[in-house]
Coordinates of C-alpha atoms in Angstrom, one line a residue:
M1 CA -8.8 3.8 -0.6
T2 CA -9.6 0.5 -2.3
A3 CA -7.5 -0.6 -5.2
A4 CA -6.8 -3.8 -7.2
V5 CA -4.1 -4.7 -9.7
R6 CA -3.7 -7.8 -11.9
A7 CA -0.7 -9.9 -11.1
T8 CA 0.6 -13.4 -11.5
V9 CA 1.2 -15.7 -8.6
R10 CA 5.0 -15.4 -8.9
G11 CA 4.9 -11.7 -10.0
A12 CA 5.3 -8.5 -8.1
I13 CA 3.3 -5.4 -7.5
G14 CA 4.4 -2.0 -6.2
V15 CA 2.8 0.2 -3.5
V16 CA 3.2 3.9 -4.1
T17 CA 3.3 6.1 -1.0
S18 CA 2.5 9.7 -0.3
A19 CA 6.3 10.2 0.3
G20 CA 7.0 9.2 -3.3
R21 CA 8.4 5.8 -2.4
L22 CA 7.7 2.6 -4.3
V23 CA 7.6 -0.5 -2.1
K24 CA 7.8 -3.8 -4.0
L25 CA 5.7 -6.7 -2.8
N26 CA 6.0 -10.3 -4.1
V27 CA 2.6 -11.6 -4.8
L28 CA 3.5 -15.1 -3.6
E29 CA 4.0 -13.7 -0.1
L30 CA 0.6 -12.1 0.1
P31 CA -2.5 -13.9 1.4
S32 CA -5.1 -14.9 -1.2
L33 CA -8.8 -14.6 -1.1
P34 CA -10.7 -17.8 -0.6
P35 CA -12.3 -19.2 -3.8
G36 CA -16.0 -18.6 -4.0
A37 CA -18.9 -19.6 -6.1
G38 CA -19.8 -16.0 -7.1
A39 CA -18.1 -12.7 -7.8
V40 CA -14.9 -11.9 -6.0
S41 CA -15.4 -9.8 -2.9
L42 CA -12.7 -7.6 -1.4
A43 CA -14.3 -8.1 2.0
G44 CA -11.7 -10.7 2.9
G45 CA -8.8 -8.5 1.8
M46 CA -6.3 -6.7 4.0
A47 CA -4.9 -3.2 4.1
A48 CA -1.6 -2.6 2.2
T49 CA -0.2 -1.1 5.4
E50 CA -0.2 -4.7 6.8
F51 CA 2.6 -5.5 4.3
T52 CA 4.6 -2.3 4.1
E53 CA 6.5 -0.2 6.6
L54 CA 5.4 3.5 6.4
T55 CA 6.8 6.5 8.2
A56 CA 4.6 8.7 10.4
G57 CA 2.0 10.5 8.2
E58 CA 2.8 8.5 5.1
T59 CA -0.1 6.9 3.4
V60 CA -0.6 4.5 0.4
V61 CA -1.7 6.4 -2.6
G62 CA -1.8 3.7 -5.2
L63 CA -0.7 0.3 -6.6
V64 CA 1.1 -0.5 -9.8
R65 CA 1.2 -3.9 -11.5
G66 CA 4.0 -5.9 -13.0
R67 CA 7.6 -5.2 -12.3
P68 CA 7.8 -1.5 -11.6
E69 CA 11.6 -1.5 -11.6
R70 CA 11.5 -2.2 -15.3
R71 CA 9.3 0.6 -16.3
G72 CA 9.2 3.2 -13.5
V73 CA 6.2 5.2 -12.4
A74 CA 5.1 8.8 -13.1
L75 CA 2.6 10.6 -10.9
G76 CA 0.7 13.8 -11.5
T77 CA 0.1 16.2 -8.6
A78 CA -3.1 18.2 -8.0
D79 CA -1.1 21.3 -9.2
G80 CA -0.2 19.6 -12.5
V81 CA 3.4 18.7 -11.7
I82 CA 4.6 15.4 -13.0
K83 CA 6.9 13.5 -10.7
R84 CA 8.8 10.3 -11.4
V85 CA 8.8 7.7 -8.7
L86 CA 12.1 5.9 -8.8
P87 CA 12.1 2.3 -7.6
D88 CA 14.8 2.7 -5.1
Y89 CA 14.7 -0.4 -3.0
P90 CA 16.8 -3.4 -2.2
Q91 CA 15.9 -6.9 -3.5
A92 CA 14.0 -7.7 -0.3
R93 CA 10.5 -6.7 0.4
T94 CA 11.4 -3.5 2.3
S95 CA 12.2 -0.2 0.7
S96 CA 14.6 2.7 1.1
S97 CA 13.8 6.4 0.7

């Protein structure tokens, strides 16, 4: 999966996992793409799994922008069930289930 979200340098993004967890990442702690003369290429990017601790079988299903703890996140399953992902994590970069 390839995804991108807009963020400010001192902002935060959220990584949504297949286990329904939301892992907050501070943008300042992430590597940046080198400036280029043309269009931005994601070829220099890294997998989100490099910055998150996932359990066995857990995968990244999406990214959310901004401060997800202020708004929350809702997901729709393939069966049409709406689920709310609660941002249940400590202030550090790691998350709790």
